[in-house]
Each structure stands twice: as C-alpha cells, then as structure tokens.
Amino acid sequence: MSEEHRETGTGWPRPVEPERPSGPAGEPDPRPDAPDPDELSPLAPVEPAPDESSEPAEREAVPESEPEPGAVAQPSRSRRFSSAGLMIAVLLALLGFTLVVQLKTTSTDPTLAATREEDLVRISSDLDSRERRLRQDIEALEESQRQLRSGEQGRQAALEEATRRADELGILAGTLPAVGPGLEVRFSGPAKAVSSTRILDAVQELRGAGAEAMQIQGADGSAVRVIASTYFVDGADGALVVDGRRLTGPFTIMVIGDPATMRTALNIPGGVVASVRDAGGNVTSEDREVVEVSQLHAPIKLDHARPVS
C-alpha cells in the first residue's frame, strides 16, 4: 500500500483534499460556512448547505385570511349566537312568570281568602239576587223610557192610563155606573131590626170585605148610590132616609165584589146577620154573576179642598 493509505488506518482509500485557496497575502478563506476538513468524520456524509433563498414551510405560519364581507359565518360563531339567544329567552320567561305571580298575589283579597266556604256561598247568593233585582229595575226603566220616547205611542199609553184611573175614581165617587159579579142582600122585618144603624153596619162590613160599588133601593124601586159620604137616618113609619132621600122597606143592597168574601163577612158570629135576626128581622143574600149598579151620585162640589201639586 501507498503511504497515504497507511495514514488513515483503514482499508479504504482517503481522497486527497484539494488545497484551499487563500486570500491575498496568504490569508485563509473568509467564508464562515466552509467546514474544517479536520472536523469531518471519515464516515459522515457531507450534507449540502441549506438554501437561504427558500425557507421551509414549517418555520413560518401562514396567517389566516380574514373572511370577506359576503362570506358565511363560521359554525363556531353561530353556536355562540344561538347560546346567547337561548339565555335571553330563558331570562325573559322567568321575568314574565315573576310578574304574573306578583299580580296574582296583589289581586288576592286576604279577607275573602280567610272566609269560610259557607260564608262565600252566602255572599255569592246575595250578589246573584242583587244582580237579578237590578236587572229587573233596569228593564223596567228602559221600557218606560222607550214608551216615553216613542212619540204617539207614549201619548196613547199615557191617555189610556189616565182614562183607566178616571174610570176607577168615577166608580168610587159614584159618578159612573158599574157592572160585575157580586151579591144581592135583602133586609126585611120590623123597623127596629132594619134600622139605620144596622144598615150602616152592613155597608161597613161589605166595604171591609172588598166591595167596590153598591147601591140601596127601597120597595118602590127608588135607589141611592152608596159612596163614602153617604149617610143613613131613621125616618117615620119604619122608613129610611139615605142622603136625604126617603126609602121604604124592605131594603135591598146591590153590591159588586167577591161574593164568597162578602157573604162570609156578613155571617160572622155576632155580625150584621146575627144582630138583625136577634131583633126579629131577616137577612138573605144571593150570589149574582152580573150585578148592575146603575144609580149615579151627583158630583160633590168642593169649596175648600184643593189637590196638592
């Protein structure tokens, strides 16, 4: 082997290193990247120097590009927005529930809450009854209002009411004839039995039993209308003077009213019928479906009394 092979100590030939160029005045090469030949291992491969113009992609992170104005939002941002909306809805629901509970608590009457069930039922029944009465009053007032505002119909209704009232007063005053169901009561007997006192008692009993119109007539057919101001006086020979007119017996009273009620009033124990019979007289009564009270009384002229306006 040659001398160069023996110096390496290996069986491999070592390549002859080229001489390094030197700078001016014999100075070594100023390049810092030039490796020292003595520091290289005989087996280490020589790696090429990295290219400074092209750097690996791992050394610099590519910045994320900002989304364009018309780009669709990322899914993560949509999830954040939906979570915020859900929290707002929950808070609003809780706020509404709190307001409802507060209103119900405020509107509850503590007095009614402490009242017994029986008292509440009674209060409800009283309120219902009062409501019905008020509704009836309202309906009556509305009907009256409609009649008064109906023009001719209202005037006609008022005229009819005035006519009815005038007829009733005319019958009571004896200025109008009357007809209706009633009794025919006949008094006979001696003058003591059919005196003016007993005839007046009979008239009073009939009025108390609901008599609405009556007249008394004598045996000769003459009659006098009996009203509130009628008076009775005993005349000569058993005659009876009624409102200044002389009547002879037997006497007959024609009266309009409920027959059963008036008959019962005359026949009560100790009443008119009993007193006449005790005095030797007789009283008979007969029901009539139609009784005519045709005798009229002259209107009374009032000198002092005036209606209250």
XYZ file of C-alpha atoms in Angstrom:
309
model
C 0.000 0.000 0.000
C 0.994 3.576 -0.504
C 1.849 5.905 2.319
C -1.492 7.806 2.148
C -3.412 4.558 2.778
C -1.467 3.655 5.825
C -2.045 7.004 7.493
C -5.818 6.616 7.552
C -5.680 3.401 9.471
C -8.415 1.936 7.377
C -8.556 -0.146 4.363
C -10.410 2.470 2.499
C -8.576 4.934 0.425
C -8.941 8.501 1.658
C -9.491 11.063 -1.030
C -6.922 13.681 -1.490
C -8.221 17.013 -0.255
C -7.825 19.878 -2.621
C -5.900 22.798 -1.471
C -7.930 25.605 -0.083
C -7.494 28.807 -1.882
C -6.152 31.590 0.176
C -6.898 35.183 0.035
C -4.417 37.887 -0.504
C -1.247 37.718 1.485
C -1.823 34.027 2.162
C -4.850 34.560 4.454
C -7.351 31.748 4.816
C -10.730 31.758 3.083
C -13.005 34.268 4.841
C -16.246 32.286 4.248
C -17.680 31.283 7.584
C -19.685 28.458 6.121
C -16.684 26.466 4.962
C -16.270 23.453 7.235
C -12.976 22.500 8.716
C -11.690 19.371 6.986
C -10.210 18.089 10.238
C -13.625 18.173 11.948
C -15.281 15.916 9.386
C -15.581 12.314 10.229
C -14.311 9.990 7.546
C -17.709 8.217 7.545
C -20.088 11.269 7.919
C -21.677 12.192 4.656
C -21.387 15.697 3.572
C -24.759 17.490 3.722
C -25.400 20.216 1.259
C -25.677 23.719 2.593
C -29.202 24.855 3.038
C -30.531 27.252 0.509
C -31.128 30.564 2.228
C -33.426 31.766 -0.539
C -36.095 29.091 0.112
C -37.131 28.544 3.774
C -39.227 25.544 4.863
C -42.974 25.959 5.295
C -42.723 24.802 8.900
C -40.703 27.857 10.024
C -43.368 30.436 9.215
C -47.084 30.025 9.932
C -49.261 31.303 7.211
C -51.593 33.960 8.674
C -55.280 33.243 8.448
C -57.015 35.292 5.881
C -59.912 37.465 7.084
C -63.344 36.491 5.781
C -64.775 38.581 3.019
C -67.818 40.791 3.740
C -70.264 38.432 1.974
C -68.777 35.250 3.428
C -70.897 32.861 5.584
C -70.182 32.950 9.330
C -68.180 30.117 10.792
C -70.096 27.367 12.662
C -68.435 28.202 15.982
C -69.674 31.790 15.854
C -73.249 30.604 15.031
C -73.170 28.336 18.032
C -72.153 31.274 20.248
C -75.022 33.382 18.898
C -77.620 30.627 19.435
C -76.464 30.106 23.039
C -76.815 33.815 23.794
C -80.338 33.901 22.296
C -81.353 30.898 24.375
C -80.145 32.566 27.578
C -82.067 35.761 26.754
C -85.279 33.770 26.110
C -84.917 31.950 29.435
C -84.423 35.228 31.304
C -87.468 36.783 29.638
C -89.593 33.747 30.523
C -88.519 33.957 34.169
C -89.287 37.677 34.236
C -92.806 37.095 32.814
C -93.513 34.325 35.331
C -92.419 36.591 38.194
C -94.729 39.381 37.016
C -97.729 37.025 36.766
C -97.145 35.668 40.272
C -96.788 39.196 41.637
C -100.062 40.338 40.015
C -101.977 37.332 41.343
C -100.588 37.861 44.822
C -101.508 41.557 44.768
C -105.044 40.981 43.457
C -105.919 38.358 46.069
C -108.212 39.687 48.790
C -106.931 38.461 52.169
C -110.413 38.883 53.665
C -112.033 36.535 51.156
C -109.154 34.106 51.469
C -109.833 33.760 55.185
C -113.628 33.470 54.777
C -115.351 30.145 55.306
C -116.885 28.256 52.405
C -120.431 28.677 53.768
C -119.966 32.443 54.016
C -118.616 32.588 50.473
C -121.664 30.691 49.194
C -123.986 33.083 51.042
C -122.135 36.117 49.686
C -122.324 34.719 46.153
C -126.064 34.048 46.528
C -126.689 37.581 47.818
C -124.755 39.054 44.922
C -126.743 36.971 42.428
C -130.053 38.083 43.967
C -128.995 41.713 43.937
C -127.914 41.396 40.325
C -131.307 39.948 39.340
C -133.185 42.754 41.103
C -131.020 45.393 39.494
C -131.510 43.841 36.060
C -135.293 43.858 36.559
C -135.183 47.504 37.590
C -133.084 48.328 34.554
C -135.506 46.553 32.240
C -138.497 48.370 33.758
C -136.799 51.749 33.437
C -135.744 51.024 29.867
C -139.315 50.036 28.983
C -140.645 53.266 30.480
C -138.023 55.220 28.601
C -138.954 53.562 25.323
C -142.630 54.340 25.875
C -141.929 57.965 26.714
C -139.691 58.390 23.666
C -141.986 56.620 21.261
C -143.969 59.771 20.486
C -147.551 58.927 19.628
C -147.344 55.536 21.283
C -146.226 57.154 24.527
C -149.012 59.699 24.438
C -151.549 56.980 23.713
C -150.283 54.874 26.618
C -150.491 57.888 28.933
C -154.012 58.645 27.727
C -155.125 55.055 28.331
C -153.650 55.085 31.833
C -155.378 58.368 32.641
C -158.687 57.036 31.317
C -158.422 53.875 33.425
C -157.651 55.886 36.513
C -160.546 58.259 35.850
C -162.938 55.319 35.480
C -161.848 53.851 38.794
C -162.297 57.170 40.544
C -165.664 57.660 38.855
C -166.901 54.324 40.149
C -165.674 55.076 43.665
C -167.218 58.548 43.542
C -170.487 57.180 42.170
C -170.419 59.311 39.020
C -170.083 56.302 36.693
C -172.187 53.126 36.526
C -170.531 49.802 37.266
C -171.129 46.157 36.478
C -169.571 42.935 37.750
C -170.052 39.862 39.964
C -171.393 40.357 43.459
C -174.289 39.888 45.888
C -177.903 40.908 46.276
C -178.575 41.361 50.016
C -182.208 41.791 51.209
C -183.207 43.175 54.670
C -186.769 42.657 55.957
C -188.502 42.867 59.312
C -189.717 45.434 61.821
C -188.269 48.916 61.925
C -186.090 48.027 64.933
C -184.483 45.136 63.039
C -183.745 47.145 59.869
C -182.867 50.478 61.467
C -180.332 52.881 60.003
C -177.686 51.650 62.449
C -177.908 48.049 61.249
C -177.978 49.090 57.564
C -174.872 51.226 58.124
C -173.155 48.276 59.833
C -173.956 46.113 56.804
C -172.494 48.711 54.430
C -169.313 48.921 56.540
C -168.950 45.111 56.628
C -169.300 44.932 52.845
C -166.718 47.657 52.301
C -164.303 45.876 54.603
C -164.801 42.668 52.582
C -163.776 44.366 49.332
C -166.979 45.853 47.954
C -166.165 48.180 45.042
C -169.567 49.663 44.221
C -173.040 49.438 45.775
C -176.472 50.984 45.834
C -179.516 50.628 48.120
C -183.113 50.639 46.932
C -186.498 50.563 48.607
C -189.703 48.629 47.978
C -190.924 51.150 45.419
C -187.782 50.767 43.306
C -186.202 54.094 44.176
C -182.419 53.761 44.722
C -179.499 55.733 46.083
C -175.820 55.258 45.172
C -173.778 54.490 48.259
C -170.400 56.271 48.372
C -168.012 57.328 51.113
C -170.059 60.360 52.102
C -173.455 58.595 52.173
C -175.380 58.891 55.445
C -178.352 56.929 56.893
C -181.128 58.307 59.126
C -184.251 56.622 60.534
C -187.491 58.031 59.061
C -191.101 57.915 60.133
C -193.121 54.682 59.964
C -190.020 52.498 59.585
C -188.736 54.430 56.576
C -185.032 55.059 55.950
C -183.567 58.363 54.804
C -180.419 57.913 52.682
C -178.594 61.068 51.557
C -181.820 62.986 52.034
C -183.957 60.557 50.073
C -186.701 58.546 51.792
C -186.819 54.773 51.178
C -189.386 52.266 52.475
C -188.682 48.656 53.367
C -187.837 46.016 52.666
C -184.429 47.272 51.587
C -182.100 45.669 49.028
C -178.370 46.355 48.632
C -176.776 45.576 45.252
C -173.025 45.252 45.741
C -170.126 44.400 43.353
C -167.173 42.425 44.707
C -166.091 38.908 45.570
C -169.324 37.096 46.549
C -167.790 34.491 48.864
C -165.733 37.020 50.836
C -168.613 39.432 51.306
C -171.050 36.674 52.332
C -168.589 35.414 54.936
C -168.186 38.931 56.341
C -171.937 39.321 56.773
C -172.346 35.951 58.504
C -169.554 36.152 61.075
C -170.740 35.360 64.653
C -172.139 38.483 66.257
C -172.168 40.312 62.920
C -174.889 42.006 60.914
C -176.957 38.923 60.114
C -176.928 37.763 63.736
C -177.940 41.190 65.082
C -180.833 41.583 62.600
C -182.141 38.138 63.406
C -181.880 38.790 67.131
C -184.068 41.858 66.613
C -186.739 39.817 64.784
C -185.671 40.603 61.233
C -184.210 38.537 58.414
C -181.247 38.873 56.020
C -180.872 36.878 52.789
C -178.004 37.041 50.316
C -177.828 35.659 46.789
C -174.790 35.360 44.555
C -175.000 37.061 41.196
C -172.651 36.671 38.241
C -173.647 40.092 36.980
C -174.671 42.904 39.282
C -175.562 46.310 37.838
C -175.000 49.403 39.909
C -176.586 51.988 37.659
C -177.680 54.682 40.106
C -175.406 57.745 39.936
C -174.441 60.254 42.562
C -174.214 63.925 41.789
C -170.645 65.231 41.786
C -169.620 66.776 45.052
C -168.623 70.392 44.838
C -165.503 71.080 46.866
C -165.302 74.509 48.435
C -162.111 74.210 50.419
C -160.125 71.142 49.400
C -157.557 71.502 46.613
C -155.244 68.873 45.095
C -151.582 69.077 46.069
C -149.458 69.984 43.013
